[in-house]
Coordinates of C-alpha atoms in Angstrom, one line a residue:
X6 CA -14.7 9.7 -53.9
X7 CA -14.9 9.3 -58.4
X8 CA -18.4 8.1 -59.0
X9 CA -19.1 4.4 -59.8
X10 CA -19.7 3.1 -62.9
X11 CA -22.7 2.0 -64.2
X12 CA -22.5 -1.8 -65.4
X13 CA -23.6 -1.5 -69.5
X14 CA -26.5 -3.7 -69.0
X15 CA -28.3 -3.4 -66.2
X16 CA -27.0 -0.1 -65.3
X17 CA -26.6 -1.0 -61.7
X18 CA -24.1 0.5 -59.6
X19 CA -23.6 -2.3 -56.9
X20 CA -20.3 -4.6 -57.3
X21 CA -18.8 -7.1 -55.4
X22 CA -15.8 -9.4 -55.5
X23 CA -16.2 -13.1 -56.5
X24 CA -14.1 -15.3 -53.4
X25 CA -13.8 -18.6 -56.3
X26 CA -12.7 -16.9 -59.2
X27 CA -11.7 -13.3 -58.3
X28 CA -14.0 -11.5 -60.9
X29 CA -15.9 -8.3 -60.6
X30 CA -19.7 -9.0 -60.7
X31 CA -22.3 -6.8 -60.5
X32 CA -25.8 -6.9 -58.5
X33 CA -27.5 -8.8 -61.3
X34 CA -23.9 -10.6 -61.8
X35 CA -22.7 -9.3 -65.2
X36 CA -18.7 -9.6 -65.7
X37 CA -17.0 -7.1 -65.4
X38 CA -14.9 -6.4 -68.4
X39 CA -11.7 -6.1 -69.1
X40 CA -10.4 -6.4 -65.5
X41 CA -7.5 -8.4 -64.8
X42 CA -6.4 -9.4 -60.9
X43 CA -2.5 -10.2 -60.9
X44 CA -0.8 -11.4 -57.9
X45 CA 3.1 -11.6 -58.3
X46 CA 4.7 -13.5 -55.2
X47 CA 8.7 -12.4 -54.9
X48 CA 10.7 -15.2 -54.0
X49 CA 13.7 -12.7 -53.0
X50 CA 13.5 -8.8 -51.8
X51 CA 15.4 -6.5 -54.1
X52 CA 18.7 -4.2 -53.4
X53 CA 16.4 -1.2 -52.5
X54 CA 13.4 -0.9 -50.5
X55 CA 11.0 1.8 -49.9
X56 CA 10.8 3.0 -46.3
X57 CA 7.3 6.1 -45.4
X58 CA 9.2 9.2 -44.4
X59 CA 7.8 11.1 -41.8
X60 CA 7.3 14.7 -42.6
X61 CA 7.7 17.2 -39.4
X62 CA 6.5 20.4 -39.6
X63 CA 8.7 22.6 -38.6
X64 CA 5.7 25.7 -36.9
X65 CA 5.7 26.6 -33.7
X66 CA 3.3 26.3 -31.1
X67 CA 1.5 29.7 -30.8
X68 CA 2.8 31.8 -27.6
X69 CA 1.9 34.9 -26.1
X70 CA 3.7 37.8 -24.8
X71 CA 4.3 35.6 -21.5
X72 CA 6.0 32.4 -24.6
X73 CA 3.7 30.2 -22.1
X74 CA 1.3 29.9 -24.6
X75 CA -2.8 28.7 -23.7
X76 CA -1.6 26.7 -20.7
X77 CA -2.6 27.9 -17.6
X78 CA 0.2 29.9 -16.4
X79 CA -0.3 29.1 -12.3
X80 CA 0.1 25.6 -12.6
X81 CA 3.4 24.0 -12.1
X82 CA 4.5 21.6 -14.5
X83 CA 8.6 19.7 -14.0
X84 CA 11.0 19.8 -11.4
X85 CA 9.2 23.0 -9.9
X86 CA 5.7 21.0 -9.5
X87 CA 7.2 17.9 -7.8
X88 CA 9.4 20.2 -6.2
X89 CA 6.3 21.6 -5.0
X90 CA 4.7 17.9 -4.4
X91 CA 7.5 17.0 -2.0
X92 CA 6.5 20.6 0.0
X93 CA 2.8 19.8 0.2
X94 CA 3.7 15.8 1.5
X95 CA 6.0 17.3 4.4
X96 CA 2.7 19.3 4.8
X97 CA 0.5 16.9 5.8
X98 CA 3.7 15.3 7.5
X99 CA 3.8 17.8 9.9
X100 CA -0.5 17.9 10.5
X101 CA -0.3 13.9 10.8
X102 CA 2.9 14.6 14.0
X103 CA 0.5 17.1 15.3
X104 CA -2.3 14.7 15.2
X105 CA -0.8 11.8 15.9
X106 CA 0.8 13.6 19.3
X107 CA -1.7 15.1 20.5
X108 CA -4.3 12.0 19.7
X109 CA -2.2 9.5 21.3
X110 CA -0.1 12.0 24.1
X111 CA 3.5 11.1 22.9
X112 CA 6.3 13.0 23.7
X113 CA 7.5 16.2 21.6
X114 CA 11.0 13.4 20.7
X115 CA 8.2 12.2 18.4
X116 CA 8.2 15.1 15.9
X117 CA 12.1 15.2 16.1
X118 CA 12.0 10.9 14.6
X119 CA 9.6 12.0 12.3
X120 CA 11.9 14.5 10.6
X121 CA 14.7 12.3 10.6
X122 CA 13.1 9.4 9.2
X123 CA 11.4 11.7 6.6
X124 CA 15.0 13.2 5.3
X125 CA 16.1 9.4 5.3
X126 CA 12.9 8.5 3.3
X127 CA 14.1 11.4 0.3
X128 CA 17.6 10.7 0.7
X129 CA 16.5 7.0 -0.4
X130 CA 14.1 6.6 -3.0
X131 CA 15.4 5.8 -6.4
X132 CA 15.1 8.9 -7.6
X133 CA 16.0 11.9 -5.7
X134 CA 13.4 14.8 -5.3
X135 CA 15.1 17.9 -7.2
X136 CA 15.6 21.0 -6.2
X137 CA 13.8 24.4 -6.9
X138 CA 14.6 25.4 -10.1
X139 CA 17.3 28.6 -9.6
X140 CA 15.4 31.0 -12.5
X141 CA 12.4 30.5 -10.0
X142 CA 14.1 30.7 -6.6
X143 CA 15.4 34.2 -8.0
X144 CA 12.5 35.8 -8.3
X145 CA 13.2 35.6 -12.3
X146 CA 10.0 34.4 -14.1
X147 CA 9.5 32.6 -17.9
X148 CA 11.0 35.0 -20.1
X149 CA 14.6 34.4 -18.2
X150 CA 13.9 30.6 -19.0
X151 CA 13.4 30.4 -22.6
X152 CA 16.7 33.3 -23.1
X153 CA 18.6 30.0 -21.4
X154 CA 16.9 28.0 -23.7
X155 CA 18.2 30.2 -26.7
X156 CA 21.3 30.2 -25.4
X157 CA 21.5 26.8 -24.8
X158 CA 20.8 26.2 -28.3
X159 CA 23.5 29.0 -29.4
X160 CA 26.2 27.2 -27.8
X161 CA 25.2 23.2 -29.1
X162 CA 24.9 25.0 -32.4
X163 CA 28.1 26.8 -32.2
X164 CA 29.4 22.8 -31.3
X165 CA 28.0 20.8 -33.8
X166 CA 29.5 23.0 -36.5
X167 CA 32.7 23.4 -34.9
X168 CA 35.3 20.9 -36.8
X169 CA 36.3 18.8 -33.3
X170 CA 32.7 18.1 -31.8
X171 CA 33.4 14.4 -32.7
X172 CA 36.1 14.7 -30.0
X173 CA 33.6 16.2 -27.3
X174 CA 33.0 13.6 -25.1
X175 CA 30.0 16.1 -23.8
X176 CA 28.6 15.7 -27.0
X177 CA 29.0 12.3 -28.0
X178 CA 27.5 11.3 -24.5
X179 CA 24.1 13.3 -25.2
X180 CA 23.8 11.8 -28.6
X181 CA 24.2 8.5 -27.2
X182 CA 21.9 8.8 -24.7
X183 CA 19.1 11.4 -26.7
X184 CA 17.1 11.2 -29.5
X185 CA 15.1 13.6 -31.5
X186 CA 11.9 13.1 -30.7
X187 CA 13.1 13.1 -26.9
X188 CA 14.5 17.0 -27.5
X189 CA 11.4 18.1 -29.2
X190 CA 9.2 16.2 -26.7
X191 CA 10.5 18.6 -23.6
X192 CA 11.3 21.3 -25.4
X193 CA 7.3 21.9 -26.3
X194 CA 6.3 20.0 -22.0
X195 CA 8.7 21.5 -19.8
X196 CA 9.3 25.3 -18.6
X197 CA 12.9 24.6 -17.5
X198 CA 16.1 24.8 -19.3
X199 CA 16.2 21.3 -21.4
X200 CA 17.9 18.3 -19.6
X201 CA 17.7 14.8 -20.6
X202 CA 15.2 12.6 -19.5
X203 CA 16.2 9.2 -17.3
X204 CA 14.1 6.8 -17.1
X205 CA 12.3 6.3 -14.3
X206 CA 11.3 3.6 -11.7
X207 CA 8.4 1.5 -12.0
X208 CA 8.1 1.9 -7.9
X209 CA 9.0 5.8 -7.5
X210 CA 5.2 6.4 -7.5
X211 CA 4.3 3.8 -4.6
X212 CA 7.7 5.0 -2.9
X213 CA 6.6 8.6 -2.5
X214 CA 2.9 8.5 -2.3
X215 CA 1.0 10.3 0.5
X216 CA 1.0 6.3 2.3
X217 CA 4.8 6.9 2.9
X218 CA 3.7 9.0 5.3
X219 CA 2.2 7.0 7.0
X220 CA 4.8 4.8 6.9
X221 CA 7.1 7.2 8.7
X222 CA 5.0 7.5 11.8
X223 CA 4.5 3.3 12.3
X224 CA 8.3 3.3 12.0
X225 CA 8.7 6.8 14.3
X226 CA 6.5 4.3 16.7
X227 CA 8.7 1.3 16.1
X228 CA 11.6 3.4 17.0
X229 CA 10.2 4.8 20.5
X230 CA 8.9 1.8 20.9
X231 CA 5.5 2.2 21.4
X232 CA 3.0 -0.6 21.5
X233 CA 1.1 0.3 18.1
X234 CA -0.4 -1.6 15.1
X235 CA -1.0 -0.7 11.5
X236 CA -4.7 -1.7 12.5
X237 CA -4.6 1.4 15.1
X238 CA -2.9 4.3 12.4
X239 CA -5.7 2.3 10.3
X240 CA -8.9 3.3 12.4
X241 CA -7.6 7.1 13.4
X242 CA -7.5 7.5 9.5
X243 CA -11.0 6.2 9.0
X244 CA -12.3 8.4 12.1
X245 CA -10.9 11.3 10.0
X246 CA -8.7 12.1 13.5
X247 CA -5.1 11.4 11.1
X248 CA -5.2 13.5 7.8
X249 CA -5.0 11.8 5.2
X250 CA -8.0 11.1 3.4
X251 CA -9.2 14.2 1.3
X252 CA -6.2 15.5 2.6
X253 CA -5.8 18.5 -0.1
X254 CA -7.9 19.7 1.9
X255 CA -5.5 20.8 4.5
X256 CA -3.1 22.8 2.2
X257 CA -2.6 26.2 1.7
X258 CA -5.4 27.7 -0.9
X259 CA -1.8 29.8 -2.2
X260 CA -0.4 26.3 -3.0
X261 CA -3.5 24.3 -4.5
X262 CA -3.4 27.2 -7.0
X263 CA -0.3 25.8 -8.8
X264 CA -0.8 22.1 -8.3
X265 CA -2.2 20.3 -11.6
X266 CA -5.1 17.8 -11.4
X267 CA -3.5 14.5 -11.2
X268 CA -1.0 15.5 -8.5
X269 CA -4.6 16.9 -6.4
X270 CA -6.1 13.6 -7.3
X271 CA -2.5 11.6 -5.8
X272 CA -2.6 13.2 -2.7
X273 CA -6.8 12.9 -2.2
X274 CA -7.1 9.6 -1.2
X275 CA -10.7 8.2 -1.0
X276 CA -9.6 4.8 1.0
X277 CA -7.4 4.4 4.3
X278 CA -4.3 2.3 3.3
X279 CA -4.1 -1.7 4.0
X280 CA -1.5 -3.5 6.5
X281 CA 0.8 -5.2 3.7
X282 CA 1.2 -1.4 1.7
X283 CA 2.0 0.3 5.0
X284 CA 4.0 -2.8 6.5
X285 CA 6.3 -2.7 2.6
X286 CA 6.7 0.9 2.7
X287 CA 8.4 0.6 6.8
X288 CA 10.0 -2.6 6.2
X289 CA 11.8 -1.2 3.0
X290 CA 12.5 2.7 4.9
X291 CA 14.5 0.4 7.9
X292 CA 16.0 -2.2 5.7
X293 CA 17.5 0.9 3.4
X294 CA 18.5 3.2 6.8
X295 CA 20.6 0.1 8.1
X296 CA 22.3 -0.3 4.6
X297 CA 22.6 2.9 3.9
X298 CA 23.9 4.3 7.2
X299 CA 23.8 1.7 9.7
X300 CA 20.7 3.1 11.4
X301 CA 18.7 0.0 13.1
X302 CA 15.9 -0.8 14.2
X303 CA 14.6 -1.8 18.2
X304 CA 12.4 -4.7 18.1
X305 CA 9.2 -5.0 18.9
X306 CA 7.6 -4.2 21.7
X307 CA 5.8 -7.8 21.7
X308 CA 4.6 -8.5 24.9
X309 CA 1.8 -5.8 25.3
X310 CA 0.7 -6.5 21.3
X311 CA 1.0 -9.6 22.6
X312 CA -1.5 -9.3 25.4
X313 CA -3.8 -7.1 23.1
X314 CA -4.3 -10.2 21.1
X315 CA -4.7 -12.5 23.7
X316 CA -7.5 -10.2 25.1
X317 CA -9.4 -9.3 21.4
X318 CA -9.4 -13.1 21.0
X319 CA -11.2 -14.4 24.2
X320 CA -8.2 -15.3 26.4
X321 CA -6.2 -15.6 29.8
X322 CA -2.6 -15.7 30.5
X323 CA -2.6 -19.1 30.4
X324 CA -3.1 -18.5 26.8
X325 CA -1.2 -16.0 26.7
X326 CA 2.4 -17.8 28.1
X327 CA 1.4 -20.9 25.9
X328 CA 1.3 -18.7 22.4
X329 CA 4.6 -17.0 23.8
X330 CA 5.7 -20.2 24.2
X331 CA 4.8 -21.2 20.2
X332 CA 5.9 -18.1 18.7
X333 CA 9.5 -19.1 20.7
X334 CA 9.4 -23.0 19.0
X335 CA 8.8 -21.1 15.6
X336 CA 11.5 -18.0 16.2
X337 CA 9.6 -15.0 15.3
X338 CA 11.0 -12.3 14.5
X339 CA 10.7 -9.3 16.7
X340 CA 12.2 -6.5 13.4
X341 CA 10.9 -4.4 11.3
X342 CA 12.2 -5.8 8.5
X343 CA 13.5 -9.9 9.0
X344 CA 17.2 -8.9 7.3
X345 CA 17.3 -7.2 10.3
X346 CA 16.8 -10.0 12.6
X347 CA 19.5 -12.8 13.2
X348 CA 19.6 -15.8 10.4
X349 CA 18.7 -19.0 10.5
X350 CA 21.7 -21.9 12.2
X351 CA 22.8 -23.5 8.9
X352 CA 24.0 -27.1 9.3
X353 CA 23.7 -28.0 5.5
X354 CA 24.3 -25.9 2.3
X355 CA 20.8 -26.0 1.4
X356 CA 19.1 -24.8 4.7
X357 CA 17.3 -21.5 4.5
X358 CA 18.7 -18.2 5.9
X359 CA 15.0 -17.2 6.9
X360 CA 11.5 -19.2 7.5
X361 CA 8.9 -18.6 5.2
X362 CA 6.6 -15.7 6.5
X363 CA 9.1 -13.9 8.0
X364 CA 8.3 -11.0 6.5
X365 CA 4.4 -10.4 7.7
X366 CA 3.8 -8.5 10.4
X367 CA 4.1 -8.8 13.9
X368 CA 0.8 -8.5 14.9
X369 CA -0.8 -11.0 12.2
X370 CA 1.7 -13.6 13.6
X371 CA 1.5 -13.5 16.4
X372 CA -3.0 -13.5 15.8
X373 CA -2.1 -16.9 13.6
X374 CA 0.6 -18.6 17.0
X375 CA -2.4 -17.2 18.8
X376 CA -5.2 -19.5 17.1
X377 CA -3.2 -22.5 16.7
X378 CA -3.1 -23.0 20.3
X379 CA -6.4 -22.2 20.4
X380 CA -6.9 -24.7 17.5
X381 CA -4.6 -27.5 19.5
X382 CA -6.5 -27.1 22.5
X383 CA -10.1 -27.3 21.0
X384 CA -9.8 -28.9 17.7
X385 CA -12.5 -26.6 16.9
X386 CA -14.1 -30.7 14.5
X387 CA -16.8 -31.4 16.7
X388 CA -14.4 -34.0 18.5
X389 CA -14.2 -33.6 22.7
X390 CA -10.8 -32.9 24.0
X391 CA -9.7 -33.2 27.6
X392 CA -6.7 -32.9 28.9
X393 CA -5.3 -36.3 30.7
X394 CA -2.7 -35.0 32.9
X395 CA -3.5 -32.5 35.6
X396 CA 0.3 -30.6 34.6
X397 CA -0.9 -29.7 30.9
X398 CA -1.5 -25.9 30.7
X399 CA -5.1 -26.9 28.9
X400 CA -6.5 -27.6 32.3
X401 CA -7.0 -23.9 32.8
X402 CA -8.5 -22.8 30.6
X403 CA -12.9 -22.1 29.8
X404 CA -14.1 -24.6 28.1
X405 CA -15.2 -24.4 24.6
X406 CA -19.2 -23.1 24.5
X407 CA -18.5 -21.0 27.5
X408 CA -15.7 -19.9 25.5
X409 CA -16.6 -19.2 22.2
X410 CA -20.0 -17.7 24.2
X411 CA -18.0 -15.3 25.5
X412 CA -15.7 -14.9 21.8
X413 CA -19.1 -14.3 20.6
X414 CA -20.7 -11.5 23.0
X415 CA -17.4 -9.4 22.5
X416 CA -18.1 -9.3 18.9
X417 CA -21.4 -8.0 19.4
X418 CA -20.8 -5.5 21.7
X419 CA -18.1 -4.3 19.5
X420 CA -20.0 -4.8 16.4
X421 CA -22.5 -1.8 18.2
X422 CA -19.7 0.8 18.7
X423 CA -19.6 3.9 17.2
X424 CA -16.3 3.2 15.6
X425 CA -17.6 0.3 14.0
X426 CA -20.7 1.6 12.5
X427 CA -18.9 4.6 10.6
X428 CA -16.2 2.1 9.4
X429 CA -16.4 2.1 5.5
X430 CA -17.0 -1.8 5.7
X431 CA -19.8 -1.6 7.1
X432 CA -22.7 -2.5 5.9
X433 CA -25.6 -0.1 7.8
X434 CA -28.7 1.5 6.6
X435 CA -29.6 5.4 8.4
X436 CA -32.9 3.6 9.0
X437 CA -31.5 0.9 11.4
X438 CA -29.9 4.2 14.0
X439 CA -31.2 5.4 17.2
X440 CA -31.5 9.2 17.6
X441 CA -28.2 8.8 20.0
X442 CA -26.5 7.1 17.3
X443 CA -27.8 10.2 14.0
X444 CA -26.5 12.6 16.2
X445 CA -23.1 11.0 16.4
X446 CA -23.1 11.0 12.6
X447 CA -23.8 13.9 12.5
X448 CA -20.8 14.8 14.5
X449 CA -18.8 12.0 12.6
X450 CA -19.6 13.9 9.5
X451 CA -18.8 17.3 11.0
X452 CA -15.4 16.1 11.6
X453 CA -14.8 14.4 8.1
X454 CA -16.6 17.7 6.2
X455 CA -15.0 20.6 8.0
X456 CA -12.0 19.6 9.7
X457 CA -10.8 21.2 13.5
X458 CA -9.1 24.3 11.2
X459 CA -10.5 27.8 9.5
X460 CA -12.8 25.3 7.2
X461 CA -15.3 25.8 10.4
X462 CA -15.5 29.9 9.8
X463 CA -16.2 29.2 5.7
X464 CA -19.1 29.5 4.0
X465 CA -20.0 25.9 4.8
X466 CA -19.4 26.8 7.8
X467 CA -21.8 29.5 8.4
X468 CA -24.5 28.2 5.7
X469 CA -24.5 24.7 8.3
X470 CA -23.7 25.5 11.7
X471 CA -23.0 22.9 13.6
X472 CA -22.5 23.0 17.0
X473 CA -19.3 22.9 18.7
X474 CA -16.8 19.5 19.5
X475 CA -16.6 16.1 17.8
X476 CA -17.7 12.8 18.0
X477 CA -16.9 11.1 21.0
X478 CA -15.5 7.2 20.0
X479 CA -14.8 5.9 23.3
X480 CA -17.6 4.1 24.6
X481 CA -18.4 3.2 28.4
X482 CA -16.4 -0.9 28.8
X483 CA -19.4 -3.2 30.2
X484 CA -17.6 -6.0 32.0
X485 CA -19.4 -9.4 30.0
X486 CA -16.4 -11.6 31.5
X487 CA -17.8 -13.5 34.7
X488 CA -16.8 -16.8 36.2
X489 CA -15.8 -19.2 33.2
X490 CA -15.4 -23.2 34.2
X491 CA -12.1 -24.8 33.5
X492 CA -11.8 -27.4 31.2
X493 CA -10.8 -30.2 33.9
X494 CA -8.6 -33.4 33.8
X495 CA -10.1 -36.9 32.6
X496 CA -8.0 -39.7 33.2
X497 CA -8.9 -41.7 30.5
X498 CA -9.8 -39.2 27.4
X499 CA -10.8 -40.5 24.4
X500 CA -8.9 -37.4 22.5
X501 CA -6.2 -35.2 24.3
X502 CA -5.2 -31.5 23.0
X503 CA -3.3 -31.2 20.6
X504 CA -3.7 -35.2 18.5
X505 CA -5.7 -35.6 15.4
X506 CA -4.6 -32.1 14.5
X507 CA -6.2 -30.6 11.3
X508 CA -3.7 -28.5 8.8
X509 CA -6.1 -26.4 6.3
X510 CA -5.0 -25.4 3.1
X511 CA -4.7 -21.2 3.5
X512 CA -5.1 -20.7 -1.4
X513 CA -8.2 -23.8 -1.2
X514 CA -11.2 -20.8 -0.8
X515 CA -13.4 -23.9 -1.1
X516 CA -12.8 -26.3 2.0
X517 CA -15.2 -26.3 4.5
X518 CA -13.6 -24.9 7.6
X519 CA -16.1 -25.1 10.9
X520 CA -18.3 -22.2 12.0
X521 CA -16.1 -21.4 15.5
X522 CA -12.6 -21.5 13.7
X523 CA -14.4 -18.8 10.9
X524 CA -15.5 -16.8 14.2
X525 CA -12.1 -16.4 15.6
X526 CA -9.7 -16.1 12.2
X527 CA -12.4 -13.6 10.8
X528 CA -12.2 -11.6 14.9
X529 CA -8.1 -11.9 14.3
X530 CA -8.4 -10.8 10.8
X531 CA -10.7 -7.5 12.1
X532 CA -7.8 -6.9 14.5
X533 CA -5.0 -6.7 12.2
X534 CA -6.8 -5.4 9.1
X535 CA -5.3 -8.1 7.4
X536 CA -7.9 -10.3 4.8
X537 CA -9.2 -14.2 6.0
X538 CA -7.7 -15.5 3.6
X539 CA -4.5 -13.9 4.7
X540 CA -4.8 -15.7 8.4
X541 CA -5.4 -18.9 6.9
X542 CA -2.1 -19.3 4.8
X543 CA 0.5 -17.6 7.6
X544 CA -1.7 -20.4 10.1
X545 CA -1.1 -23.3 7.5
X546 CA 2.8 -22.1 7.2
X547 CA 3.3 -21.7 10.7
X548 CA 1.3 -25.5 11.7
X549 CA 3.8 -27.0 9.2
X550 CA 6.7 -24.8 10.6
X551 CA 5.8 -27.0 14.1
X552 CA 4.9 -30.2 12.8
X553 CA 8.7 -30.2 10.9
X554 CA 9.9 -28.7 14.8
X555 CA 8.4 -31.7 16.2
X556 CA 10.2 -34.2 13.8
X557 CA 13.7 -32.8 14.0
X558 CA 12.8 -32.0 17.5
X559 CA 12.8 -36.3 17.8
X560 CA 15.4 -36.7 15.4
X561 CA 17.5 -34.8 18.2
X562 CA 18.0 -30.8 17.4
X563 CA 16.4 -28.4 15.4
X564 CA 17.7 -25.2 13.9
X565 CA 17.4 -22.2 15.7
X566 CA 18.7 -18.8 15.0
X567 CA 22.0 -17.7 15.4
X568 CA 23.4 -15.4 18.5
X569 CA 23.8 -12.1 17.0
X570 CA 23.8 -8.4 18.5
X571 CA 21.0 -7.2 16.0
X572 CA 17.1 -8.4 16.3
X573 CA 15.9 -10.8 19.3
X574 CA 13.4 -13.6 18.3
X575 CA 10.5 -13.6 20.7
X576 CA 11.9 -16.0 23.8
X577 CA 13.9 -13.0 25.2
X578 CA 10.4 -10.5 26.2
X579 CA 8.3 -10.9 29.1

C-alpha cells in the first residue's frame, strides 16, 4: 500500500472528504490543492461495453496413482452412493418387518405385501433409483473408469472436429442441455462416466427418506385390513421396538464404511415421524399404485378403530352408535386417499366432488366426530342439558360430572404408565421416579442403546453387563369403571342436547374454550398423535358440515356420495 501524502502545512496524514463540497481536507482543515472531482453523467451508452472476463485455470487436481486424489477411497459417491443408500433402506425395512411381525404377531403374508409395496414405491419415485454402476459390478476399479472417461472425451473431440458435427442430433442435444460449467463440475465430483445432470425433484428426498419405509408398513396393514393407527407405529418407534431411531447401527460395518457423513445422518433419525407426514406418504403411495398399476387399496377396518376411539374417550356403545350415525351424515371416506373414495353427487356445476378435510387420517376424523357428539350432548359451556324425549339416545349416557371424573381418572392412570413416562414429550425428573421405575428405565436404555442384536456382545456390552430381557411395557389393567348414573329424562327441560350449539373457530389461538372440552381434545389428540389445533380445525369443519346438512335436509335433500365399486362410506360398516 502506497504511503499517504502529508499535508504541506501541518504535516498531517489524516485526510477526509467534505460531503458538501467534495474537497479533500486534512484533520486540521487544510484543503488539498491540485485535486479535482469530476462527475460524468452519460445519457446514452456507446456501441462498445466492457465485459469482465473469467480466467479459468487449466491446472488439474492433484491425483495419486489410483487417480482419486486426496478423497477417501472407501466412500461411495454419485450413482454408486445412491445405490448403496437404497440398499441400506431395504435392509432397515427388512428388520422393521421382522420386528413388527414379532411384536404384533402378524401373518407371514405381511412380509410379501411389504415387499411388493416397496417395489411399487421405487417405481413411482420422481427419479428412479440408479442401478449399480457397470464398472463396479464386474470388479473393475477406478482406473478402468478413468480410461473410459478418456476414451469418451476423445470420441467427443473427434466428433467436434468433424465436418458434419452440426448435423448430429445427439451432439446438438448435449450442447443445448449442458454447459461447460456443469461438465466441469461433474468431471470433478463424479467417479463414473460423464453424464449430463437432470434437475432433481424437490420432493425426492421426502419420498425416499427413512419415513417412507414406515409408510409402506402402514399401507401394508391397510391392505390386510389390520385395524391399526399411525400412532401405534409411532409408539413402537418411541419404545425402540421398531427400528427407526438411530437406525444406522443396524447396518453392517462392511456397508457403513462406504457411507458418507450426509448419508449416515439421513439414516439416523433422532425423532419419530409426524402423523401427517406418515399419512401423506402412505396416501401418495396408494394413489400412485391405483393410477399407474390399477391396484386398489381396500377400505379401512373402521369398526375396531372407532370402538378404540370411543373407549379412549370414556364412551359407551351408545356413544359409538351416535358417532357412527354422525359419520354417516358427514360422509366420511374410509380410504387412505380421498380420491379413491366415491365422489359426491353433483347436482350443479359448482358443487364440489369432495368434502373439505377428506384428506385427514381416518382416526383423526373419528376423534373429531366423537367429540362433536359429546359436545352436542353435554355442551361443555356451563349450561345443563337434559333430554325431554325418552327415545333420545342421550338418555342412556352418563351424567356429565361422573363422565368427566371417569375421563380424568383414565388420563391419570395412563400418565403413570411406563411407556408414557419414557415418552420424549413427557417432562419428568429422575428424582420423581421410584426404584422400580428406575429399573425399568435402565432396561429401556439397554434396549435403546444396545438393541437386540450383536451389539450386546460388543465392547459396550462387556463393560456394562446389563441383565438380559427387555423392559415390560404391559401394565396390569385396573378397572376404574363403576356403575355410572344415566342422564335421565326431564319433561320440561330448559335446554335439550343439541340446542344452543357453539362452534369454535379452530384457527383462533386466542379464543377461550372450557376446561372440560380442552381435556377431551387433549386426550383425543394424544390418542392419534396429532396437535390440539388440528383437532379443533377438523371439528370446526365437521360442525359446519353438520349445519349445512341440516339446512339442506330441511330444504328437501342433501348431496351424497355417488354409488361406486370403490371404497364405501362409514355407513356400510357395523
